[in-house]
Structure formats: C-alpha cells, structure tokens
PDB file of C-alpha atoms in Angstrom:
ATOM      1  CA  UNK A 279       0.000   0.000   0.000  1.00  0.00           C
ATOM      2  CA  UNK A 280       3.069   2.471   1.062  1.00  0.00           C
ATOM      3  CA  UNK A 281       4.315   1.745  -2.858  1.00  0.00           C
ATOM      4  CA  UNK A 282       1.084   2.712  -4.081  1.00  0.00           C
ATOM      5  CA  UNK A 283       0.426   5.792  -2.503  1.00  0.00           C
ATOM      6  CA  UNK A 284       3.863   6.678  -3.464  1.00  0.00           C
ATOM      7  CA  UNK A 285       2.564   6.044  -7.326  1.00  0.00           C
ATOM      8  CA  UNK A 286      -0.388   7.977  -7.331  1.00  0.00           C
ATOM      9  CA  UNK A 287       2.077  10.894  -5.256  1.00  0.00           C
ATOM     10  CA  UNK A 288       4.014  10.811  -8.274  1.00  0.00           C
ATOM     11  CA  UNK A 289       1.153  10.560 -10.635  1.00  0.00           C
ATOM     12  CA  UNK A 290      -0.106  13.887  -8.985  1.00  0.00           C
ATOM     13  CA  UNK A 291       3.106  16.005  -9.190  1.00  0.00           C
ATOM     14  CA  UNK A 292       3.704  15.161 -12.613  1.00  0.00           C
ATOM     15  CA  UNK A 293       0.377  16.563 -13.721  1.00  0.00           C
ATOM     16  CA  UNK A 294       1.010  19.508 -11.443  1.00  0.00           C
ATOM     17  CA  UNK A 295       4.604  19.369 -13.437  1.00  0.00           C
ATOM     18  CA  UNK A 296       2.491  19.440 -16.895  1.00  0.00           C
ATOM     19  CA  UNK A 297       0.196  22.078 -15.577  1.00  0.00           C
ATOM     20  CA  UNK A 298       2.784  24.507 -14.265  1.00  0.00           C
ATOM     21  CA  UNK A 299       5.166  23.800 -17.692  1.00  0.00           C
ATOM     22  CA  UNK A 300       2.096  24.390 -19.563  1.00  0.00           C
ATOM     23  CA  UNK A 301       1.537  27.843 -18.352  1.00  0.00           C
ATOM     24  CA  UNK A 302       5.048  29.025 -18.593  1.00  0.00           C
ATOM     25  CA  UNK A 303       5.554  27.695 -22.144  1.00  0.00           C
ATOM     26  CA  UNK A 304       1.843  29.549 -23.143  1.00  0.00           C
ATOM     27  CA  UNK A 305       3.039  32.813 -21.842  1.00  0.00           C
ATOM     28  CA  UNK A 306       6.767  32.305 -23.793  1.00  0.00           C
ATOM     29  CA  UNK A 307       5.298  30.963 -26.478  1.00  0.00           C
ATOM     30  CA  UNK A 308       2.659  33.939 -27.224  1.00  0.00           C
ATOM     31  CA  UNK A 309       4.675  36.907 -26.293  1.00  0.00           C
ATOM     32  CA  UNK A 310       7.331  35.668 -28.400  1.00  0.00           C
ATOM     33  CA  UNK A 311       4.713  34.525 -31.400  1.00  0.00           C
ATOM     34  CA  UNK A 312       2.936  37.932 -31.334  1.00  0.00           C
ATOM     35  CA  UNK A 313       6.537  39.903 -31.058  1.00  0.00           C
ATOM     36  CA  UNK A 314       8.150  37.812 -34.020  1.00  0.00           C
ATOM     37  CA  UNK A 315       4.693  38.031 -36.100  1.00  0.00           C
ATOM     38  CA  UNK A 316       4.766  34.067 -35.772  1.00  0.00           C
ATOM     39  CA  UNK A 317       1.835  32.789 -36.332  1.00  0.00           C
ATOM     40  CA  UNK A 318       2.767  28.706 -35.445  1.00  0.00           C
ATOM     41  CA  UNK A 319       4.307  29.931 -32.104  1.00  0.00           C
ATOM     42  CA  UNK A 320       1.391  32.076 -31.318  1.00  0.00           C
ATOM     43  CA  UNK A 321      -1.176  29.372 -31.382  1.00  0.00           C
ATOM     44  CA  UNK A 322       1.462  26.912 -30.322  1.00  0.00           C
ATOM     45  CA  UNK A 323       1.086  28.835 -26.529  1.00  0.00           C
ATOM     46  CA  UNK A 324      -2.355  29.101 -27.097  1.00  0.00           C
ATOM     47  CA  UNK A 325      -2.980  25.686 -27.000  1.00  0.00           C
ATOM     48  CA  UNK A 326      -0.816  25.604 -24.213  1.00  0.00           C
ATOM     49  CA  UNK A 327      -2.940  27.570 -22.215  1.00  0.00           C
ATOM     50  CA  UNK A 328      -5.833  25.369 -23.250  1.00  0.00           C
ATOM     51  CA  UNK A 329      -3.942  22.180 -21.776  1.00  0.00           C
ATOM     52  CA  UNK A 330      -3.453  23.805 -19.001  1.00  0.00           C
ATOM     53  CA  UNK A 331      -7.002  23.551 -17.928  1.00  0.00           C
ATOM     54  CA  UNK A 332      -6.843  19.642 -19.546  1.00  0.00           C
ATOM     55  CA  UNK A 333      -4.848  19.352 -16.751  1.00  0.00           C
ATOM     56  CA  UNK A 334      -6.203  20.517 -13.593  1.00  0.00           C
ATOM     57  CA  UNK A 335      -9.155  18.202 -14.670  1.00  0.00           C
ATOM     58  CA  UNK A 336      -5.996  15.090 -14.765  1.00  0.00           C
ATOM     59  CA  UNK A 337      -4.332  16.090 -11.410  1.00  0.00           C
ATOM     60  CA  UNK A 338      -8.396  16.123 -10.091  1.00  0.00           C
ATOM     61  CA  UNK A 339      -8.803  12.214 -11.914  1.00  0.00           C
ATOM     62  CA  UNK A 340      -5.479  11.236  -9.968  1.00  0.00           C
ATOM     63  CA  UNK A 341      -6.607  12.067  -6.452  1.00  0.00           C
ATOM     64  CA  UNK A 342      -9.775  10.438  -7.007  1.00  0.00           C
ATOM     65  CA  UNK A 343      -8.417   7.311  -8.295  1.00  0.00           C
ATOM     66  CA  UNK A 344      -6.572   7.432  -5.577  1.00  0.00           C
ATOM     67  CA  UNK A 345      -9.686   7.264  -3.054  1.00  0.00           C
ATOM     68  CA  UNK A 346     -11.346   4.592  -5.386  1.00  0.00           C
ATOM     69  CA  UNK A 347      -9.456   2.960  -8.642  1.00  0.00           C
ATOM     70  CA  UNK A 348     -12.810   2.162  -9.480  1.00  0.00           C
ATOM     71  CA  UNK A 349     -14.979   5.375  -9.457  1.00  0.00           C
ATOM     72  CA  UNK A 350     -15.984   7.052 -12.835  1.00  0.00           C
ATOM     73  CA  UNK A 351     -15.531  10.512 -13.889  1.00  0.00           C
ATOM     74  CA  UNK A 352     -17.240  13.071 -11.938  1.00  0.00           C
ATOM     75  CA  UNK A 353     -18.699  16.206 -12.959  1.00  0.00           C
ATOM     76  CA  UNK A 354     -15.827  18.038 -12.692  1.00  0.00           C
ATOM     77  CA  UNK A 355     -13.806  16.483 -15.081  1.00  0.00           C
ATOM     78  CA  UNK A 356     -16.543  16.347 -17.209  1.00  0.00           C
ATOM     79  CA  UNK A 357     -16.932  19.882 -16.809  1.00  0.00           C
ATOM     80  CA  UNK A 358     -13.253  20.868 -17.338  1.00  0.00           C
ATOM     81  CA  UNK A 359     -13.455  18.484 -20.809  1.00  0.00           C
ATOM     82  CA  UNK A 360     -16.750  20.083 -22.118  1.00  0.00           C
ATOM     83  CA  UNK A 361     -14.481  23.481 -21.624  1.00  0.00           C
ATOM     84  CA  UNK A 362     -11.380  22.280 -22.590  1.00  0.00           C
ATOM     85  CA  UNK A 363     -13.046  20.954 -26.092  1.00  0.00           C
ATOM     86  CA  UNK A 364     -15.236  23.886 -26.561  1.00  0.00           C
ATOM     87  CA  UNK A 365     -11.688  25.721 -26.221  1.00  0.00           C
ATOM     88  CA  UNK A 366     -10.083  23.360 -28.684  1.00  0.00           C
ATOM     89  CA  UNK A 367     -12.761  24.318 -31.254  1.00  0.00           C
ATOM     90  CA  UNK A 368     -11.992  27.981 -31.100  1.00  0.00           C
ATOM     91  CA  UNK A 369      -8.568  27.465 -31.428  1.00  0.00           C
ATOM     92  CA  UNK A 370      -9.758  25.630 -34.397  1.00  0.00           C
ATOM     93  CA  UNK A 371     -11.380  27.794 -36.166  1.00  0.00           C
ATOM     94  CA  UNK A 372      -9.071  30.760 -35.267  1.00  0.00           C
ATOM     95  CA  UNK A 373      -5.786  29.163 -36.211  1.00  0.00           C
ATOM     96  CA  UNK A 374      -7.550  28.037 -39.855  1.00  0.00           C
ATOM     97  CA  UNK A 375      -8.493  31.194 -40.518  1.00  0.00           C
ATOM     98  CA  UNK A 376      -5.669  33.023 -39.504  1.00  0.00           C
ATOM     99  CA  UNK A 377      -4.033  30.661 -41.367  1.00  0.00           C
ATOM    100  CA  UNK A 378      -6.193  31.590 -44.776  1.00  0.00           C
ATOM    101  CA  UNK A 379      -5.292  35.119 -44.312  1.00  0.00           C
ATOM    102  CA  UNK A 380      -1.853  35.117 -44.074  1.00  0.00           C
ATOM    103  CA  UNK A 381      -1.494  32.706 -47.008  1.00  0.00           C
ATOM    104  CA  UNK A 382      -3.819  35.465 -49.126  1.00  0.00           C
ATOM    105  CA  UNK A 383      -2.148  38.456 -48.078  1.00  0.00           C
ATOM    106  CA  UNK A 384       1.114  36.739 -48.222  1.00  0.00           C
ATOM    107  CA  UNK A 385       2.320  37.400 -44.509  1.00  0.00           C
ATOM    108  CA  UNK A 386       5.509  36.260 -42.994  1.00  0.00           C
ATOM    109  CA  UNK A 387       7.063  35.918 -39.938  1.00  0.00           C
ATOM    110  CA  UNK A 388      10.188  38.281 -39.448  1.00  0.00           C
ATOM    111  CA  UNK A 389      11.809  35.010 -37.787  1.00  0.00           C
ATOM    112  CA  UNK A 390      10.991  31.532 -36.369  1.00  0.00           C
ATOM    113  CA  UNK A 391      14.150  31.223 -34.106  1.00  0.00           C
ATOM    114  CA  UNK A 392      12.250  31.301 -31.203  1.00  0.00           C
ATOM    115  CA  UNK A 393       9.585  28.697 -32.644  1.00  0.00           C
ATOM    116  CA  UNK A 394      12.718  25.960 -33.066  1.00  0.00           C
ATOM    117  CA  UNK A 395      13.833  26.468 -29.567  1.00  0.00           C
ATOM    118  CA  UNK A 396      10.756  26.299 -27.397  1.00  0.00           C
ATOM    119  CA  UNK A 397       9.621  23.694 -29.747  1.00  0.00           C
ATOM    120  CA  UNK A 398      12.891  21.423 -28.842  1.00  0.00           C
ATOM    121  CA  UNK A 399      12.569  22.131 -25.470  1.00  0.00           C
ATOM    122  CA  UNK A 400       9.165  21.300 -25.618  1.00  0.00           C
ATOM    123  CA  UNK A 401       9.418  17.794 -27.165  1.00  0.00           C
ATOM    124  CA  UNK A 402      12.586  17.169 -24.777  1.00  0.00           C
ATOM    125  CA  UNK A 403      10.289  18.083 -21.671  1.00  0.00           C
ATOM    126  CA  UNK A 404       7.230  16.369 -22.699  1.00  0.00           C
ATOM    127  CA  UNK A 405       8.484  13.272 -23.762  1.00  0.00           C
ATOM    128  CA  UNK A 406      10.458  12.960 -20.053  1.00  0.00           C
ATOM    129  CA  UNK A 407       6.692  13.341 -18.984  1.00  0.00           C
ATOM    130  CA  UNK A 408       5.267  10.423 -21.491  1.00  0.00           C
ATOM    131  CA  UNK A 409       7.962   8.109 -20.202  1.00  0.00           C
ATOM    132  CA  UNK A 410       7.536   8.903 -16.774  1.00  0.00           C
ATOM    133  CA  UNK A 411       3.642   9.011 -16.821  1.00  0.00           C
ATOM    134  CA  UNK A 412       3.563   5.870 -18.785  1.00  0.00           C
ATOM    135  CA  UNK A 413       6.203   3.700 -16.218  1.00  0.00           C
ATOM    136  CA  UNK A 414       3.772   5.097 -12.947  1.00  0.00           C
ATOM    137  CA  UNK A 415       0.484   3.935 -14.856  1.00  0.00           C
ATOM    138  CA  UNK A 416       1.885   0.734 -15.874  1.00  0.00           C
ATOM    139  CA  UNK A 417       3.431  -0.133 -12.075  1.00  0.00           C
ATOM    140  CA  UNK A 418      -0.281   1.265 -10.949  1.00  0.00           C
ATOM    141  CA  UNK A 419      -2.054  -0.530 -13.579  1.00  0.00           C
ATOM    142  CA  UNK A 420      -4.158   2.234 -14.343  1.00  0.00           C
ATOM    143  CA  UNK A 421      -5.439   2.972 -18.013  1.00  0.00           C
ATOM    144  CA  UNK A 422      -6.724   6.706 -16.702  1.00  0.00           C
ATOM    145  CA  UNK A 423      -2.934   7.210 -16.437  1.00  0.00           C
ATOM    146  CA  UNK A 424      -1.359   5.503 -19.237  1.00  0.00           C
ATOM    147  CA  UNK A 425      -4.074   7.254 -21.427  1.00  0.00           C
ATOM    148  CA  UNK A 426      -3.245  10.617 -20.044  1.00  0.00           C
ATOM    149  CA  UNK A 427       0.543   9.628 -20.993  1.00  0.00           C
ATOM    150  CA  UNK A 428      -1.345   9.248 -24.844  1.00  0.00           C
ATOM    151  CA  UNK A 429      -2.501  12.655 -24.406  1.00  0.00           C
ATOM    152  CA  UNK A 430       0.793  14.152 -23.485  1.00  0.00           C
ATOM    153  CA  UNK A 431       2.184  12.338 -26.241  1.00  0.00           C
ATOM    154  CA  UNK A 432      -0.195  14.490 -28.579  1.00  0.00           C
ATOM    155  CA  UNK A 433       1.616  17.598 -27.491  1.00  0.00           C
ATOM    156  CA  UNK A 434       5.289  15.892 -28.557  1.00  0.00           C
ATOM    157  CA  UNK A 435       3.830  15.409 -31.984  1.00  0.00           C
ATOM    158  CA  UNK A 436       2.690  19.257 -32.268  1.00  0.00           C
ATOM    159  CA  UNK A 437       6.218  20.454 -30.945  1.00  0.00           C
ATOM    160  CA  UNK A 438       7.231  18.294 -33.866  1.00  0.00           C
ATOM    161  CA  UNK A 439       5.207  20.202 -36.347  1.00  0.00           C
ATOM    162  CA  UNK A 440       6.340  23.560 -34.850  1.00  0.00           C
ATOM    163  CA  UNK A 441       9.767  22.466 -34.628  1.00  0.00           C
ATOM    164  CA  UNK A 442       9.579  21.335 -38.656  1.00  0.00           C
ATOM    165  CA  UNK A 443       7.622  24.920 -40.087  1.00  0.00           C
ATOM    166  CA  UNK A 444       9.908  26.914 -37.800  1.00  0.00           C
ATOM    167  CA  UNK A 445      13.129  25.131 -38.800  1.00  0.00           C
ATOM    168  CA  UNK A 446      12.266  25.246 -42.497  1.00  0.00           C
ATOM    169  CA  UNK A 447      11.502  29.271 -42.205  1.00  0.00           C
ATOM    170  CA  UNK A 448      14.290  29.771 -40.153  1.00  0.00           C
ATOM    171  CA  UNK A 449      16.700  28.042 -42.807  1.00  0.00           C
ATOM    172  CA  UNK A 450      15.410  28.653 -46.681  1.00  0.00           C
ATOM    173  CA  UNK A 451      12.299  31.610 -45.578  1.00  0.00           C
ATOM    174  CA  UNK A 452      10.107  29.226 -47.665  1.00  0.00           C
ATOM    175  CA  UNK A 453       6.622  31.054 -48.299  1.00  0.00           C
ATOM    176  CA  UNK A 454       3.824  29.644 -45.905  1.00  0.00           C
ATOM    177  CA  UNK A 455       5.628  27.407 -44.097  1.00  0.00           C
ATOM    178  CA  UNK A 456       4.420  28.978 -40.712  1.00  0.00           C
ATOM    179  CA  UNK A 457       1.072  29.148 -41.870  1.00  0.00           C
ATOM    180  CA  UNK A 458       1.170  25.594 -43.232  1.00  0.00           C
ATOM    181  CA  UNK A 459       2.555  24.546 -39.875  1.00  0.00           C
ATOM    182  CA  UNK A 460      -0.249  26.124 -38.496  1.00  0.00           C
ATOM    183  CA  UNK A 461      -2.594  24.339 -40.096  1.00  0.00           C
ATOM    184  CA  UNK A 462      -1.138  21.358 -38.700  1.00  0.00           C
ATOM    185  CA  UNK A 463      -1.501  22.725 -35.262  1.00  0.00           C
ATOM    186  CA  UNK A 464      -5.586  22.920 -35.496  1.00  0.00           C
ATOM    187  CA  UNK A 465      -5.648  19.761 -37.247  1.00  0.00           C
ATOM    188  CA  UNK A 466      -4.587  18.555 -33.563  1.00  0.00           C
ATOM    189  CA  UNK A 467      -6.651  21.023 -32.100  1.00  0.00           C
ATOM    190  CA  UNK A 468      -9.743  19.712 -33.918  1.00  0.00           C
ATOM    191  CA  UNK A 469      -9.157  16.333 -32.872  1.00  0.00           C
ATOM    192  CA  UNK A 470      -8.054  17.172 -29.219  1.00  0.00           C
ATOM    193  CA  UNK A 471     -11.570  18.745 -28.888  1.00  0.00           C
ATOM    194  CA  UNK A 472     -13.524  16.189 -30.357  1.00  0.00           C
ATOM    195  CA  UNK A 473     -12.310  13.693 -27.920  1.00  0.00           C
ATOM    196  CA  UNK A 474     -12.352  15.797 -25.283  1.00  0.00           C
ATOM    197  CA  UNK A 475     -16.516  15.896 -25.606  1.00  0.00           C
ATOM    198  CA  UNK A 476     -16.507  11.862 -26.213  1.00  0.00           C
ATOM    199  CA  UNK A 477     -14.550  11.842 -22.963  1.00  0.00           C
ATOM    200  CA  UNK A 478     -16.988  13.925 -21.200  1.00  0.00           C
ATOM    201  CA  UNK A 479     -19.758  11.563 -22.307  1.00  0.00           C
ATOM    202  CA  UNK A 480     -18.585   8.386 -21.635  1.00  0.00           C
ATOM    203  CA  UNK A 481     -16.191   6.676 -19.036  1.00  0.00           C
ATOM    204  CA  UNK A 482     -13.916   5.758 -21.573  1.00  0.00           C
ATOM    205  CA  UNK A 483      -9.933   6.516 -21.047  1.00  0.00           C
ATOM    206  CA  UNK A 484      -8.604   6.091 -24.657  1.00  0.00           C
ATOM    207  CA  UNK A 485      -6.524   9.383 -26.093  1.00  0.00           C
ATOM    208  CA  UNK A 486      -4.626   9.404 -29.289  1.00  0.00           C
ATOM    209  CA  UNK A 487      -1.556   7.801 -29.338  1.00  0.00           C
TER     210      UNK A 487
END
C-alpha cells in the first residue's frame, strides 16, 4: 500500500509538473509569437494555455483514483473536458483562418528562431513526462494514467510540427511554411476537442496515441 500511494504521489506532481510547464511555455510561447509576427508559435502557446485547464481536470482524476481505482468521472472532469473541447474548437477555427489570411495576403514571420527552440525544449520536456507518466500507470495498472501519458504524447507530436515549419523558415524563408505549420496545429486542435466531448460523455480513457 506504502508503494502505491507513493505512485499515485508521483502521478499527482507530474500533472502539477504538466500544468505549471504548460503555463510558462503559453506565456513564452505567445509573447514571443505575437513579437516575431509568428503565427505557429502564437497558437502553439495558445494551445498551451488550453492544456493547461486539460490538466487541472488530470491532477483532479489522480486524487480520485486514488480514493477509489474504481470510481468514474465526476462532474468536474466532465466539466473541465466540455471546456477544454469547446476551447479546442476555437482554437480551431481561429488558427484556420488566420491561417487563410496570411497565405492570401502573403504574410511572414520576421523570424521563427524562437519557434525551433521552445519547440525542442518542448518535445525534450514532454516526452520525459510520457515516459515517466507511462512507467507510474503501468506499475499502478491504471489505463486513466497511461491514457493521459497518450494525451501528453499528442503535445510531442505538435512540438514536432512547430519544430519542422519553424526550422524550415528559419533556414530557406520558404513562403507559408508557418502558416502551413499552423494548419497542422488545429488539425490537432480539432481532434483534441472532439475527444475531449466523447470523454466527457462516456467513461472511456482512450486518447490518441
């Protein structure tokens, strides 16, 4: 029992980890987006933000788990996922149409630097996270864990898509690049927030992986 409360300890300060990185990265990410007129950074800390409340609704799930392994969601995780995916949509639709428009007028960043840096950070961070997260739900035995570990693993692939537009800017100032790597970004978006409501009406632990 000591080794299990020890797990779900762990479990809890690594979603307070994710929260907390979450909300620096969000403010980095968007001061430096709006500053360098990067549109794939800008909605990169966006959705940061966004996880953030993801995850005070996961650091809730571990404590009750905790209690009882076998309870189902409660309302406030359902709540926090009905916001969290309504969230997701507007990101959605914002980063799609900002998108459009900078494609049509022809708008470019004056640099990604600062995209390729948080973006390797980012993946570094996050997939310490995964590993971690995935090793405590395994030794718990605890698919609400081991799928939030999926979900985490969601926001390696987007660093990946930042780190790609922003490295290809940064090296040949290709045309659209951020703006195509934005479009990437909402594609997860999009499919963050539908699951997010299918979460929110069933008991069901799956996440992307």
């Amino acid at each position: 029992m000591e080794k299990q409360h020890k797990l779900y300890r762990t479990a809890f300060v690594l979603a307070l980890i994710t929260i907390f990185y979450n909300v620096v990265e969000g403010i980095v990410s968007t001061y430096l987006g709006f500053e360098d007129e990067s549109l794939a950074l800008f909605g990169f800390g966006t959705d940061s933000f966004i996880e953030v409340i993801s995850g005070l609704g996961i650091a809730h799930m571990v404590l009750r788990i905790q209690r009882n392994p076998e309870s189902n969601r409660d309302n406030f995780e359902r709540t926090a996922l009905r916001i969290t995916g309504v969230a997701f949509y507007i990101l959605f639709t914002g980063l799609v149409v900002s998108s459009v428009y900078n494609i049509w007028t022809g708008h470019k960043p004056l640099t990604t630097f600062w995209g390729v840096i948080i973006s390797f950070i980012s993946i570094l961070i996050m997939w310490i996270l995964v590993w971690w997260k995935r090793k405590v739900g395994r030794e718990l035995d605890s698919a609400p864990i081991l799928a939030d570990a999926n979900c985490t693993l969601v926001c390696v692939y987007m660093s990946i898509i930042l780190l790609i537009s922003s490295g290809v800017y940064e090296l040949f100032k290709i045309p659209y690049v951020d703006s195509l790597g934005t479009l990437g970004l909402a594609y997860f978006a999009l499919s963050e927030g539908k699951e997010c409501f299918e979460k929110a009406k069933s008991d069901k632990h799956c996440c992307c992986d």
